[in-house]
CSV table of C-alpha atoms and ligand atoms in Angstrom, one decimal:
chain,number,residue,atom,x,y,z
A,281,MET,CA,21.8,-22.8,15.6
A,282,THR,CA,19.1,-25.5,15.8
A,283,ALA,CA,15.6,-25.2,17.0
A,284,ASN,CA,16.8,-26.5,20.3
A,285,TYR,CA,18.0,-23.1,21.3
A,286,TYR,CA,14.6,-21.5,20.7
A,287,ASN,CA,12.8,-24.4,22.4
A,288,GLN,CA,14.3,-23.3,25.7
A,289,ALA,CA,12.3,-20.1,25.7
A,290,LYS,CA,10.9,-19.1,29.1
A,291,TYR,CA,8.5,-16.4,30.2
A,292,LEU,CA,10.4,-13.6,31.9
A,293,LEU,CA,7.9,-10.9,32.6
A,294,GLY,CA,5.1,-8.7,31.3
A,295,VAL,CA,5.3,-5.0,31.7
A,296,ALA,CA,2.7,-2.2,31.5
A,297,GLU,CA,5.0,0.8,31.6
A,298,MET,CA,8.4,1.6,30.2
A,299,LYS,CA,10.0,2.0,33.6
A,300,GLN,CA,9.4,-1.7,34.3
A,301,LEU,CA,11.4,-2.9,31.3
A,302,PRO,CA,14.3,-5.4,31.9
A,303,ASP,CA,17.8,-4.0,31.7
A,304,ASP,CA,18.5,-2.7,28.2
A,305,THR,CA,21.4,-5.1,27.5
A,306,GLY,CA,21.9,-8.1,25.2
A,307,PHE,CA,19.6,-8.7,22.2
A,308,GLU,CA,15.9,-8.3,21.8
A,309,VAL,CA,13.7,-9.2,18.8
A,310,ALA,CA,10.2,-7.9,18.9
A,311,PHE,CA,7.2,-9.6,17.3
A,312,ALA,CA,4.4,-7.4,16.0
A,313,GLY,CA,1.2,-7.8,14.1
A,314,ARG,CA,-2.5,-7.0,14.0
A,315,SER,CA,-4.6,-9.0,16.4
A,316,ASN,CA,-5.5,-12.4,15.0
A,317,ALA,CA,-2.5,-12.3,12.6
A,318,GLY,CA,-1.3,-15.5,14.2
A,319,LYS,CA,1.4,-14.2,16.5
A,320,SER,CA,0.7,-16.4,19.5
A,321,SER,CA,0.6,-19.4,17.2
A,322,LEU,CA,3.9,-18.5,15.6
A,323,LEU,CA,5.6,-17.9,19.0
A,324,ASN,CA,4.3,-21.3,20.2
A,325,ALA,CA,5.5,-23.0,17.0
A,326,LEU,CA,8.9,-21.2,17.2
A,327,THR,CA,9.5,-22.3,20.8
A,328,LEU,CA,7.6,-25.6,20.6
A,329,ASN,CA,5.7,-24.4,23.7
A,330,LYS,CA,2.0,-24.3,23.5
A,331,GLN,CA,1.6,-22.2,26.6
A,332,LEU,CA,4.2,-19.6,25.8
A,333,ALA,CA,2.2,-16.8,24.2
A,334,ARG,CA,-1.1,-17.4,26.0
A,335,THR,CA,-0.2,-14.7,28.5
A,336,SER,CA,-0.5,-12.1,25.9
A,337,LYS,CA,-4.0,-12.8,24.7
A,338,THR,CA,-6.5,-10.9,26.8
A,339,PRO,CA,-7.5,-7.6,25.4
A,340,GLY,CA,-7.4,-4.9,28.0
A,341,ARG,CA,-4.8,-6.7,30.0
A,342,THR,CA,-2.5,-4.4,31.9
A,343,GLN,CA,0.7,-6.3,30.8
A,344,LEU,CA,1.4,-4.7,27.4
A,345,LEU,CA,4.8,-6.1,26.5
A,346,ASN,CA,5.7,-9.7,27.3
A,347,PHE,CA,9.3,-10.8,27.5
A,348,PHE,CA,10.6,-14.3,27.0
A,349,VAL,CA,14.2,-15.4,27.5
A,350,LEU,CA,16.2,-17.8,25.3
A,351,GLY,CA,19.2,-19.8,26.7
A,352,ASP,CA,20.5,-19.5,30.2
A,353,ASP,CA,21.9,-16.0,30.5
A,354,ALA,CA,18.7,-14.0,29.6
A,355,GLU,CA,20.8,-12.0,27.2
A,356,ARG,CA,18.7,-13.0,24.2
A,357,ARG,CA,15.0,-12.2,24.5
A,358,LEU,CA,11.8,-12.4,22.4
A,359,VAL,CA,9.3,-9.6,23.0
A,360,ASP,CA,5.6,-10.1,22.2
A,361,LEU,CA,4.2,-6.7,21.4
A,362,PRO,CA,0.5,-6.1,21.8
A,363,GLY,CA,-1.6,-6.8,18.7
A,364,PHE,CA,-2.7,-3.7,16.9
A,365,GLY,CA,-6.2,-3.0,15.9
A,366,TYR,CA,-8.2,-5.2,18.3
A,367,ALA,CA,-11.7,-4.3,17.2
A,368,LYS,CA,-13.3,-4.4,20.7
A,369,VAL,CA,-11.2,-1.9,22.5
A,370,SER,CA,-11.8,1.8,22.7
A,371,LYS,CA,-9.9,4.4,20.7
A,372,ALA,CA,-8.2,5.6,23.9
A,373,MET,CA,-6.9,2.1,24.5
A,374,LYS,CA,-5.7,1.8,20.9
A,375,GLY,CA,-3.9,5.1,21.3
A,376,ARG,CA,-2.2,3.9,24.4
A,377,TRP,CA,-1.1,0.6,22.8
A,378,GLN,CA,0.4,2.5,19.9
A,379,ARG,CA,2.2,4.9,22.2
A,380,VAL,CA,3.6,2.0,24.2
A,381,ILE,CA,4.7,0.1,21.1
A,382,TYR,CA,6.4,3.0,19.5
A,383,THR,CA,8.0,4.3,22.7
A,384,TYR,CA,9.5,0.8,23.2
A,385,LEU,CA,10.7,0.6,19.6
A,386,GLU,CA,12.2,4.0,19.6
A,387,GLN,CA,14.0,3.8,23.0
A,388,ARG,CA,15.2,0.3,23.2
A,389,GLN,CA,19.0,0.1,22.5
A,390,CYS,CA,19.1,-3.7,22.6
A,391,LEU,CA,16.4,-4.1,19.9
A,392,VAL,CA,18.1,-5.8,17.0
A,393,GLY,CA,15.1,-6.6,14.8
A,394,VAL,CA,11.4,-6.6,14.4
A,395,VAL,CA,9.3,-9.5,13.0
A,396,LEU,CA,6.1,-8.2,11.5
A,397,LEU,CA,3.4,-10.9,11.0
A,398,MET,CA,0.5,-10.4,8.6
A,399,ASP,CA,-2.2,-12.8,7.6
A,400,ILE,CA,-1.3,-13.8,4.0
A,401,ARG,CA,-4.9,-13.1,3.0
A,402,HIS,CA,-4.9,-9.5,4.4
A,403,PRO,CA,-1.4,-8.1,4.2
A,404,LEU,CA,-0.2,-4.5,4.4
A,405,LYS,CA,-3.0,-2.9,6.4
A,406,PRO,CA,-2.5,0.7,7.5
A,407,ASP,CA,-1.0,-0.3,10.9
A,408,ASP,CA,1.4,-2.6,9.1
A,409,LEU,CA,2.5,0.0,6.7
A,410,MET,CA,3.0,2.5,9.5
A,411,LEU,CA,5.4,0.0,11.2
A,412,ILE,CA,7.2,-0.8,8.0
A,413,ASP,CA,7.7,2.8,7.3
A,414,TRP,CA,8.9,3.4,10.8
A,415,ALA,CA,11.5,0.6,10.4
A,416,LYS,CA,12.8,2.1,7.2
A,417,ARG,CA,13.1,5.5,8.7
A,418,ALA,CA,14.7,4.1,11.9
A,419,GLN,CA,17.0,1.8,9.9
A,420,MET,CA,15.7,-1.1,12.0
A,421,PRO,CA,16.1,-4.5,10.5
A,422,MET,CA,12.7,-6.0,9.8
A,423,HIS,CA,11.5,-9.4,8.6
A,424,LEU,CA,8.0,-9.8,7.2
A,425,VAL,CA,6.1,-13.0,7.8
A,426,LEU,CA,2.9,-13.9,5.8
A,427,THR,CA,1.1,-16.2,8.2
A,428,LYS,CA,-1.5,-18.9,7.7
A,429,SER,CA,-0.1,-19.9,4.4
A,430,ASP,CA,-1.9,-23.2,4.6
A,431,LYS,CA,-5.1,-21.3,3.9
A,432,LEU,CA,-3.9,-20.8,0.3
A,433,SER,CA,-2.6,-23.1,-2.5
A,434,ARG,CA,1.1,-23.0,-3.3
A,435,GLN,CA,0.3,-21.0,-6.4
A,436,GLN,CA,-1.8,-18.4,-4.5
A,437,GLN,CA,1.0,-18.1,-1.9
A,438,ILE,CA,3.5,-17.2,-4.6
A,439,LYS,CA,1.1,-14.7,-6.0
A,440,SER,CA,0.5,-13.1,-2.7
A,441,LEU,CA,4.3,-13.0,-2.0
A,442,ASN,CA,4.9,-11.3,-5.3
A,443,GLN,CA,2.0,-8.8,-4.8
A,444,VAL,CA,3.4,-7.8,-1.4
A,445,LYS,CA,6.9,-7.4,-2.8
A,446,LYS,CA,5.6,-5.2,-5.6
A,447,SER,CA,3.5,-3.1,-3.4
A,448,LEU,CA,6.4,-2.5,-1.0
A,449,LYS,CA,8.6,-1.7,-3.9
A,450,ASP,CA,6.1,0.8,-5.3
A,451,SER,CA,6.0,2.5,-2.0
A,452,GLY,CA,9.8,2.6,-1.7
A,453,LEU,CA,9.7,0.1,1.3
A,454,ASN,CA,11.3,-2.8,-0.4
A,455,ASP,CA,14.3,-3.2,2.0
A,456,PHE,CA,12.9,-6.0,4.0
A,457,SER,CA,13.0,-9.8,3.8
A,458,LEU,CA,9.8,-11.7,3.4
A,459,GLN,CA,8.6,-15.2,3.9
A,460,VAL,CA,5.5,-17.4,4.2
A,461,PHE,CA,4.7,-19.3,7.3
A,462,SER,CA,2.2,-21.8,8.7
A,463,SER,CA,1.9,-22.6,12.3
A,464,VAL,CA,-0.5,-25.4,11.4
A,465,LYS,CA,1.9,-27.1,8.9
A,466,LYS,CA,5.1,-25.8,10.5
A,467,THR,CA,6.3,-24.4,7.2
A,468,GLY,CA,8.8,-21.6,7.2
A,469,LEU,CA,10.3,-22.3,10.6
A,470,ASP,CA,13.8,-22.9,9.4
A,471,GLU,CA,13.8,-19.7,7.4
A,472,LEU,CA,12.6,-17.8,10.5
A,473,TYR,CA,15.3,-19.5,12.7
A,474,GLY,CA,17.9,-18.4,10.2
A,475,VAL,CA,16.8,-14.7,10.4
A,476,LEU,CA,16.7,-14.8,14.2
A,477,ASP,CA,20.1,-16.5,14.4
A,478,GLY,CA,21.6,-13.7,12.3
A,479,TRP,CA,20.0,-11.0,14.5
A,480,TYR,CA,21.0,-12.8,17.8
A,481,GLU,CA,24.5,-13.4,16.4
A,482,LEU,CA,24.2,-17.1,17.2
B,55,GDP,P1,-2.8,-13.5,17.5
B,55,GDP,O1,-4.0,-12.8,17.9
B,55,GDP,O2,-2.0,-12.8,16.5
B,55,GDP,O3,-1.9,-14.0,18.6
B,55,GDP,O4,-3.3,-14.8,16.7
B,55,GDP,P2,-3.5,-16.4,17.1
B,55,GDP,O5,-2.2,-17.1,17.1
B,55,GDP,O6,-4.3,-16.4,18.3
B,55,GDP,O7,-4.3,-16.9,15.9
B,55,GDP,C1,-5.5,-16.3,15.5
B,55,GDP,C2,-6.4,-17.4,14.8
B,55,GDP,O8,-5.8,-17.8,13.6
B,55,GDP,C3,-6.6,-18.6,15.7
B,55,GDP,O9,-7.9,-19.1,15.4
B,55,GDP,C4,-5.5,-19.6,15.1
B,55,GDP,O10,-5.9,-20.9,15.3
B,55,GDP,C5,-5.5,-19.2,13.7
B,55,GDP,N1,-4.2,-19.5,13.1
B,55,GDP,C6,-3.0,-19.0,13.6
B,55,GDP,N2,-2.0,-19.4,12.8
B,55,GDP,C7,-2.5,-20.2,11.8
B,55,GDP,C8,-2.0,-20.9,10.7
B,55,GDP,O11,-0.7,-21.0,10.5
B,55,GDP,N3,-2.9,-21.6,9.9
B,55,GDP,C9,-4.2,-21.6,10.2
B,55,GDP,N4,-5.0,-22.2,9.3
B,55,GDP,N5,-4.7,-20.9,11.2
B,55,GDP,C10,-3.9,-20.2,12.0
């Protein structure tokens, strides 16, 4: 499938509670990451739509999960999960976000994969490891994306990739695919489209 398919993404809705979720049919891929990991930028690059993920930005917003549809039939959706670890929100708020994220992940039958974004310079923070560990236990397909690769030289990028691989292997979490990505340079888009095509059965 070409980028054209992803370029037709449209905002569907934002939900604050599980009972507001769209029908649990078709295919959903969720995008997760710490705040500032580059999730909005990646979603914008993926869909060639600068406005797409802006809706998800305000901390403390009531809409916690944002859904975007691909294609005409709304059967394939992208889900923008709230960024973990936003420094300026209260502990209670963080707890609520985490509950919402994991409730969604655990209940959603149509979830076919999770893309976890990590800044290439700060990968595998505790929130990331918790999600990777969850995916392994839940047998949920996961794809790891090291973002902002343009911040490092090619050599440093390879070093970071290898360090992450080794670290996951040492923790018994090496089941997942891994790539580098830059929204600025648009590198890694084809690799990401390939993973999504597989999950969406395109
Ligand atoms: P989010 O909080 O995960 O949605 O992160 P954003 O997409 O808003 O990005 C956070 C910051 O990182 C912003 O200042 C972006 O301009 C910057 N950023 C995001 N992606 C890239 C990238 O690929 N390269 C560089 N150099 N900066 C990026």
